[in-house]
Coordinates of C-alpha atoms and ligand atoms in Angstrom, one line a residue:
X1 CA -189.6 62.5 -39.7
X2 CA -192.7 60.6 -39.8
X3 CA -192.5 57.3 -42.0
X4 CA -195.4 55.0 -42.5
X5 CA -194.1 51.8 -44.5
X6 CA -196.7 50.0 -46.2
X7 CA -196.0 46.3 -46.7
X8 CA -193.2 47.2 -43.9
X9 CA -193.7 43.6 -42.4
X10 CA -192.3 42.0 -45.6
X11 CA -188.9 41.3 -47.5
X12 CA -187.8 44.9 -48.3
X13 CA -189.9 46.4 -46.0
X14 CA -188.3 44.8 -42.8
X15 CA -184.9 46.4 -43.9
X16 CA -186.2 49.4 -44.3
X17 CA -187.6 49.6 -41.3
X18 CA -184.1 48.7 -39.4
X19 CA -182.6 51.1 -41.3
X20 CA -184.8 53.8 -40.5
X21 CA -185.2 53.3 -37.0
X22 CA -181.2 53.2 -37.2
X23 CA -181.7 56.9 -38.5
X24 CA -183.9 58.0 -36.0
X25 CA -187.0 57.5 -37.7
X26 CA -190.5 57.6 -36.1
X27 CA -191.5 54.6 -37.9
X28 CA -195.5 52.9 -38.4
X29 CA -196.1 50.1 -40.7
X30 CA -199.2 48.9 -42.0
X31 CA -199.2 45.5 -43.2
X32 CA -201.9 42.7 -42.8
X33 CA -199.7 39.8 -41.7
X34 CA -196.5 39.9 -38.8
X35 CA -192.8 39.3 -39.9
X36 CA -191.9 36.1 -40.9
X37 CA -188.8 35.9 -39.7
X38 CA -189.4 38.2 -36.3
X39 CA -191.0 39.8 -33.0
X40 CA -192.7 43.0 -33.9
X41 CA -190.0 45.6 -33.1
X42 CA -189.2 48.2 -30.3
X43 CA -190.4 52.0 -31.4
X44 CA -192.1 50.7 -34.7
X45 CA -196.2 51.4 -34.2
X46 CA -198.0 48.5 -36.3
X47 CA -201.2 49.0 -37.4
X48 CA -202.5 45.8 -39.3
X49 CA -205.1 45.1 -41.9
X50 CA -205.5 44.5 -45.7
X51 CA -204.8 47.3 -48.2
X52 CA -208.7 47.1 -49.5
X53 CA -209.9 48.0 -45.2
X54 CA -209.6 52.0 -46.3
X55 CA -210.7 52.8 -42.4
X56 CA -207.6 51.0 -41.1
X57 CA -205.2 52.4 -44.1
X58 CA -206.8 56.0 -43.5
X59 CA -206.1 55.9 -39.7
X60 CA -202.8 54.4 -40.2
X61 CA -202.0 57.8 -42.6
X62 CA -202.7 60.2 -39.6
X63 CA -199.7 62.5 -38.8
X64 CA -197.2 60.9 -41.0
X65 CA -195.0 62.6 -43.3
X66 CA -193.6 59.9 -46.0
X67 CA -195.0 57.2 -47.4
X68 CA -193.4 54.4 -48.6
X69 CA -195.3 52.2 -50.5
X70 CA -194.7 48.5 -51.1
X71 CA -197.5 46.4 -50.9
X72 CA -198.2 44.4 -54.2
X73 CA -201.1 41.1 -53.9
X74 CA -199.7 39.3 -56.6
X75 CA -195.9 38.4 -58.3
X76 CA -194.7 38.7 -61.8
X77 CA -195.1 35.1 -62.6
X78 CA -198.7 34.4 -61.4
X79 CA -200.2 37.9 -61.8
X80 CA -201.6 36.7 -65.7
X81 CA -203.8 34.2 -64.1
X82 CA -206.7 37.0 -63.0
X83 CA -205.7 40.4 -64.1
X84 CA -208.7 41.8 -62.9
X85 CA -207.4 40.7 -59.2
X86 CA -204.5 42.5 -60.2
X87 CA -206.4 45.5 -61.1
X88 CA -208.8 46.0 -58.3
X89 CA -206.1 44.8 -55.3
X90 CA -203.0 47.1 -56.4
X91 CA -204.1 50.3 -58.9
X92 CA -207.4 51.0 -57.2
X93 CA -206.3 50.7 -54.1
X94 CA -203.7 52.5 -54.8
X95 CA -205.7 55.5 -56.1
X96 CA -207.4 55.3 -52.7
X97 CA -204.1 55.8 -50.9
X98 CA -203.4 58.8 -53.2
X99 CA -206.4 60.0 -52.4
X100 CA -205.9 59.6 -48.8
X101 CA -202.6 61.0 -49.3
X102 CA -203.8 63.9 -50.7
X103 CA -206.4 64.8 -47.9
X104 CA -204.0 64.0 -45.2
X105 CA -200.9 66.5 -46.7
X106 CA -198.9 63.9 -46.9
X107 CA -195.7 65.3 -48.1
X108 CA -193.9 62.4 -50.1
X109 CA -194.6 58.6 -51.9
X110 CA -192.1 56.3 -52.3
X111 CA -192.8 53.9 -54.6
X112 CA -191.8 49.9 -55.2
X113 CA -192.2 49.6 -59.1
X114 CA -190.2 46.7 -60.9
X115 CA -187.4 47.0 -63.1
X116 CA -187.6 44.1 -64.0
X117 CA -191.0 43.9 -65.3
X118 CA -191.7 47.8 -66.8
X119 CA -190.0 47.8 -69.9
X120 CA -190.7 44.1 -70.9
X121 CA -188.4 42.9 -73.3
X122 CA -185.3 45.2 -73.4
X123 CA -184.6 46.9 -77.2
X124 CA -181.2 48.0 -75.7
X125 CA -179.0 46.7 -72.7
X126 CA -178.9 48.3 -70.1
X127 CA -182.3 49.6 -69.5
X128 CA -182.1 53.0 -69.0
X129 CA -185.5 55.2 -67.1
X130 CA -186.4 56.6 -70.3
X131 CA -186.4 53.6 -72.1
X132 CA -190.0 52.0 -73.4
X133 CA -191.8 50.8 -71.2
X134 CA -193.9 47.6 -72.5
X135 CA -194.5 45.1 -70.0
X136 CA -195.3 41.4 -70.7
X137 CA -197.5 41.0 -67.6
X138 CA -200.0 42.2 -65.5
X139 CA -198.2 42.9 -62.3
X140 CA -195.8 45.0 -64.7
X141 CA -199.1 47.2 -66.3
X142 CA -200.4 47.2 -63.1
X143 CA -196.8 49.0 -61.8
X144 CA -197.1 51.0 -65.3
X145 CA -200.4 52.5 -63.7
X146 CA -199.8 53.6 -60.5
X147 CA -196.6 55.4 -61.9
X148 CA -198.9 57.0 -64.5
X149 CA -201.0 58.3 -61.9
X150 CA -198.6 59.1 -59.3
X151 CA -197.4 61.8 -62.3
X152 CA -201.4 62.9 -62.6
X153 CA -201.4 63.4 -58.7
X154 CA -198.6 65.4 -58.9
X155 CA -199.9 67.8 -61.2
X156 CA -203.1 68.2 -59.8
X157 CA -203.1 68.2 -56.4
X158 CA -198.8 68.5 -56.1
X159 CA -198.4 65.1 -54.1
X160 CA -194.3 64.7 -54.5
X161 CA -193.5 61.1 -55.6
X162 CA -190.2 58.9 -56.2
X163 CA -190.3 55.9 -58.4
X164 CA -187.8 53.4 -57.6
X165 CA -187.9 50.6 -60.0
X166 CA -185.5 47.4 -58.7
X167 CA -184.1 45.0 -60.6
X168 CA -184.0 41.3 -58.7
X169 CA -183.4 42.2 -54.6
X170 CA -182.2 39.6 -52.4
X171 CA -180.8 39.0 -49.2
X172 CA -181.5 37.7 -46.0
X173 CA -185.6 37.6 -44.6
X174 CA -186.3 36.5 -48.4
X175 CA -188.3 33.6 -47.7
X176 CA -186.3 29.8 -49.1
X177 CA -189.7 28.3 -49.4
X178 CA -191.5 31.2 -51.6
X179 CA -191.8 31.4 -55.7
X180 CA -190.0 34.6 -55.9
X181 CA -185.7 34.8 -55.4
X182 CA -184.1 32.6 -57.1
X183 CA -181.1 32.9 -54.8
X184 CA -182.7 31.8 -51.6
X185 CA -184.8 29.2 -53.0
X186 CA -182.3 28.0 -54.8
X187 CA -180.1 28.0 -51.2
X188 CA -182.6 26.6 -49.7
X189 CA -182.9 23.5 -52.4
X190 CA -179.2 22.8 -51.6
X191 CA -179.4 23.2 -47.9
X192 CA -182.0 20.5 -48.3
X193 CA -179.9 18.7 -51.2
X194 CA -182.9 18.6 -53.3
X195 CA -182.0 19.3 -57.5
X196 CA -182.0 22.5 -58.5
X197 CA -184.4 23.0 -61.5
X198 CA -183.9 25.2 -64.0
X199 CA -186.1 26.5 -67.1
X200 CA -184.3 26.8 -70.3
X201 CA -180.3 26.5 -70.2
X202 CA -179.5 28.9 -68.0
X203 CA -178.6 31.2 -69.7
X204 CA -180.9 33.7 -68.5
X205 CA -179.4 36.9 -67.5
X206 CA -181.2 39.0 -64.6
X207 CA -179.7 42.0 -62.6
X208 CA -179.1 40.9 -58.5
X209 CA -178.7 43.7 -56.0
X210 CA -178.4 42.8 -52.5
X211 CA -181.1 44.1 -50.0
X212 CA -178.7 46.4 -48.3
X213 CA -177.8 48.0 -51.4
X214 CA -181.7 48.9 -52.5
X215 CA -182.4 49.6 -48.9
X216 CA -179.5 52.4 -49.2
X217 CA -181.7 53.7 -52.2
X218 CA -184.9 54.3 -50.9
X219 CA -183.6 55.6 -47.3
X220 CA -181.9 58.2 -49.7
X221 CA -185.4 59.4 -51.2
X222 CA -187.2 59.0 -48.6
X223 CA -184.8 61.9 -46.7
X224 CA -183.9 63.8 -49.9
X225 CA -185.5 66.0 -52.3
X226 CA -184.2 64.3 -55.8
X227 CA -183.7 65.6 -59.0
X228 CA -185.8 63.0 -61.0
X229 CA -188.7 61.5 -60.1
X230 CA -187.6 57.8 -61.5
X231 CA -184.6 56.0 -60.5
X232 CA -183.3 52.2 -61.6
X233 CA -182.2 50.5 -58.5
X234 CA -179.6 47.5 -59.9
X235 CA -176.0 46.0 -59.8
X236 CA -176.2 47.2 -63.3
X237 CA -174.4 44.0 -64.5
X238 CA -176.2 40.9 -66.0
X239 CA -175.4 37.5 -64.4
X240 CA -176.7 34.4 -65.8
X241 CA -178.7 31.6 -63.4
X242 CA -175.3 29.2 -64.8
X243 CA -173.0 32.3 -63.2
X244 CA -175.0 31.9 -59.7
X245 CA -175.0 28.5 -59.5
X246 CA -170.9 28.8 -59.8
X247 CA -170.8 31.1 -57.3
X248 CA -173.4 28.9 -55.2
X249 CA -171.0 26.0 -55.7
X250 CA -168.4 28.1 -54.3
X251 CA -170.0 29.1 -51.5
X252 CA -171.9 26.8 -50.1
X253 CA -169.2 24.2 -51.0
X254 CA -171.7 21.8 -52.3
X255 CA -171.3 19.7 -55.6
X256 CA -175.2 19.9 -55.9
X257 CA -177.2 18.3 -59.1
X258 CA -179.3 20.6 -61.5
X259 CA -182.0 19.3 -64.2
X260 CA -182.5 21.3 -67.2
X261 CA -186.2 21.2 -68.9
X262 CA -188.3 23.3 -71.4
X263 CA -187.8 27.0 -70.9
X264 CA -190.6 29.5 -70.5
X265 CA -192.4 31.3 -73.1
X266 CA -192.6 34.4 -70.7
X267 CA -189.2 34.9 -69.5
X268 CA -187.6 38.1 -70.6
X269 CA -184.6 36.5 -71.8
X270 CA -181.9 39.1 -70.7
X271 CA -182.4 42.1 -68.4
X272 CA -179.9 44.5 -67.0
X273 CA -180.3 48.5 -65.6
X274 CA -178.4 51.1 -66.3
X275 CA -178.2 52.6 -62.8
X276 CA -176.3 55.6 -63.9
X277 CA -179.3 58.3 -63.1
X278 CA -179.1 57.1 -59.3
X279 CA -175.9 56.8 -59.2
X280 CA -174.8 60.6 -60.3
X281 CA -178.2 62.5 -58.7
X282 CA -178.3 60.4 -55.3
X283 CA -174.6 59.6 -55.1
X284 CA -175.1 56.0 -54.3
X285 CA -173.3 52.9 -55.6
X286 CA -173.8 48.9 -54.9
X287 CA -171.2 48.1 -51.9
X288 CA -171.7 44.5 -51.8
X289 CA -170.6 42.3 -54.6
X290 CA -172.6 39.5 -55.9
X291 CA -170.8 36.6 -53.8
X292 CA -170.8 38.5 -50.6
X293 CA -174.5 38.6 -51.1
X294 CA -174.8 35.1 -51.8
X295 CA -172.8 34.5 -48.7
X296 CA -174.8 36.1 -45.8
X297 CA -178.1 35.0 -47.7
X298 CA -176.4 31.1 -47.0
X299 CA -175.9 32.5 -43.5
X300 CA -179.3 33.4 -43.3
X301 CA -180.8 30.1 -44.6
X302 CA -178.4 28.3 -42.4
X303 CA -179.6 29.9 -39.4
X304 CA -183.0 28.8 -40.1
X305 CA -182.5 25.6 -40.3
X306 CA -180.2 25.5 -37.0
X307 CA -183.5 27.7 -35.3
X308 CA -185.6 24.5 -36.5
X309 CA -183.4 21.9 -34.3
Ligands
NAD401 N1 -188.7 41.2 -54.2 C1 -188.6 41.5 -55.4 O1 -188.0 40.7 -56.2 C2 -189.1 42.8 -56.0 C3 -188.6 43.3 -57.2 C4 -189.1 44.5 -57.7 C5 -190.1 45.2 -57.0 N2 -190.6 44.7 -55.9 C6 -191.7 45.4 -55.2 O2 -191.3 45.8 -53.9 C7 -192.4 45.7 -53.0 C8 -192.0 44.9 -51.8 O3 -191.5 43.6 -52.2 P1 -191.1 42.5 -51.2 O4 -190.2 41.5 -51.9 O5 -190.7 43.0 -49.9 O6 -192.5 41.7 -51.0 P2 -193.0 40.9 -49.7 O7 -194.1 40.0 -50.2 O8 -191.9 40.3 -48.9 O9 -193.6 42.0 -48.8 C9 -194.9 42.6 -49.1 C10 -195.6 42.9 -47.8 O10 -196.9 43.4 -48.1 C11 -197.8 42.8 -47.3 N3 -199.1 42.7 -48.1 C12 -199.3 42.1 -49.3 N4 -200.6 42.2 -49.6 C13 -201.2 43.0 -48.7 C14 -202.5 43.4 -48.5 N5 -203.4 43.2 -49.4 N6 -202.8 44.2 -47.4 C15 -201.8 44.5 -46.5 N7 -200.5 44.0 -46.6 C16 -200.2 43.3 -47.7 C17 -197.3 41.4 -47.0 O11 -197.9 40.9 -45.8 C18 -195.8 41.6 -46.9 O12 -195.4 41.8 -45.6 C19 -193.5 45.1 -53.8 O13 -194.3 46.2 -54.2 C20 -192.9 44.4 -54.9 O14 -193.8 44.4 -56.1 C21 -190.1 43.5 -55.3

């Protein structure tokens, strides 16, 4: 099969890719930067440029079969500061791609949504598919959208799409340095024995699934046909940012400090996904347990550091 991975280059996307090649994948990614973290691979085809360069995306959609899409220009927390950014960069361009997608009989879209952004704040935990959906940002409407009109494609022109909606990824390749992942920036803080600073008390509870684990999911749709159309991709158990420092502690065998201040007005205070839906129709469970995770991510940050020496 014929994969082109948009965003390929980046966090999720570079496991993808490995796992797909692993597979036996013809694999092309379009993305407009390199990896961080490595060389371009052997049998991958790059073809680089921004999403908004439609020549470059519409070239790079020539003979492929699947789509997976996972390019988004802004984050969660910063997306509020210019919605209209939001807007034109990731649902019009989007539409283009369906568009595209549409002309060149592309068979199947994969699509990065956010579980932890779509339904806002949770009446009932855990969030199940079918729950409301009312998010309290712009990158989450802006994920609300393109799911609307990856439904609308469908019925007009019969474009098959999968949703996957992930709760809070992270692994190794998630950058230490960034504003997204607590875990590795948080590693990365200790690693460099600055204080870890946290909003609130701590008591914030988010759902961690390690990279492999998601990766497992969309490989899954992107080779099946599935039953439903949207699937939760989670642990499906809250931990709080006190439970991963513990764990932190434990792993990285470091007594490091931690300030507490104010606590953010736009923090969901407690998300979790019910991941039953994927885990009956695609027969797929989480393998890797929170502090195993935590563990090759220190791995990963460690190696970095020894690289830098
Ligand atoms: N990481 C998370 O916590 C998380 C959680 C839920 C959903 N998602 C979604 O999964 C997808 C992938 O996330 P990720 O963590 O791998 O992100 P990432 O930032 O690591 O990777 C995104 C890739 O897209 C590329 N890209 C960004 N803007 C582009 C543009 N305008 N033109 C061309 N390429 C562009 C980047 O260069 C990067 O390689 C995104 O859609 C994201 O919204 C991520």
């Amino acid at each position: 099969m014929k994969i082109l991975v948009l965003g390929g280059n980046g966090f999720i996307g570079s496991h993808l890719v490995d796992k797909l090649l692993l597979k036996g994948h013809s694999v092309r990614v379009f993305d407009k930067n390199d990896e961080h973290y490595r060389k371009r691979l052997n049998g991958v085809e790059y073809h680089v440029g921004e999403f908004g360069n439609r020549g470059v995306l519409s070239d790079a959609l020539n003979g492929i079969d699947v789509v997976v899409h996972l390019i988004c220009t802004t984050l969660p927390k910063t997306s509020n500061d210019d919605p209209v950014f939001d807007m034109q960069s990731n649902v019009i361009e989007t539409l283009f791609l369906l568009e595209q997608c549409r002309a060149n009989n592309i068979k199947k879209i994969i699509f990065a949504s956010s579980g932890g952004t779509i339904y806002g704040i949770p009446q009932v935990l855990p969030v199940q598919e079918d729950d409301q959906t009312n998010p309290i940002c712009s990158y989450g409407i802006g994920k609300l959208t393109i799911e609307k009109y990856l439904y609308l494609f469908k019925k007009l022109h019969g474009l098959d799409f999968v949703i996957i909606r992930p709760s809070n990824p992270f692994g190794p390749r998630q950058n230490p340095l960034g504003i997204q992942g607590v875990i590795p920036v948080f590693l990365g803080k200790i690693l460099r024995n600055e204080p870890i600073q946290i909003w609130g008390t701590g008591d914030i509870v988010r759902d961690y699934i390690y990279i492999d684990d998601l990766v497992d999911a969309f490989y899954h749709v992107v080779v099946t046909k599935t039953m439903s159309t949207i699937y939760n991709i989670g642990s499906g158990n809250g931990h709080s940012l006190n439970d991963l420092l513990s764990i932190m502690k434990k792993v990285t065998k470091s007594d490091f400090s931690i300030t507490y201040t104010t606590a953010r007005s736009y923090d969901v205070p407690e998300i979790y996904l019910d991941i039953n839906r994927a885990s009956k129709e695609l027969n797929w469970e989480p393998q890797i347990t929170l502090e195993q995770g935590i563990q090759s991510t220190w791995d990963f940050i460690k190696s970095l550091s020894v690289q830098k020496e």
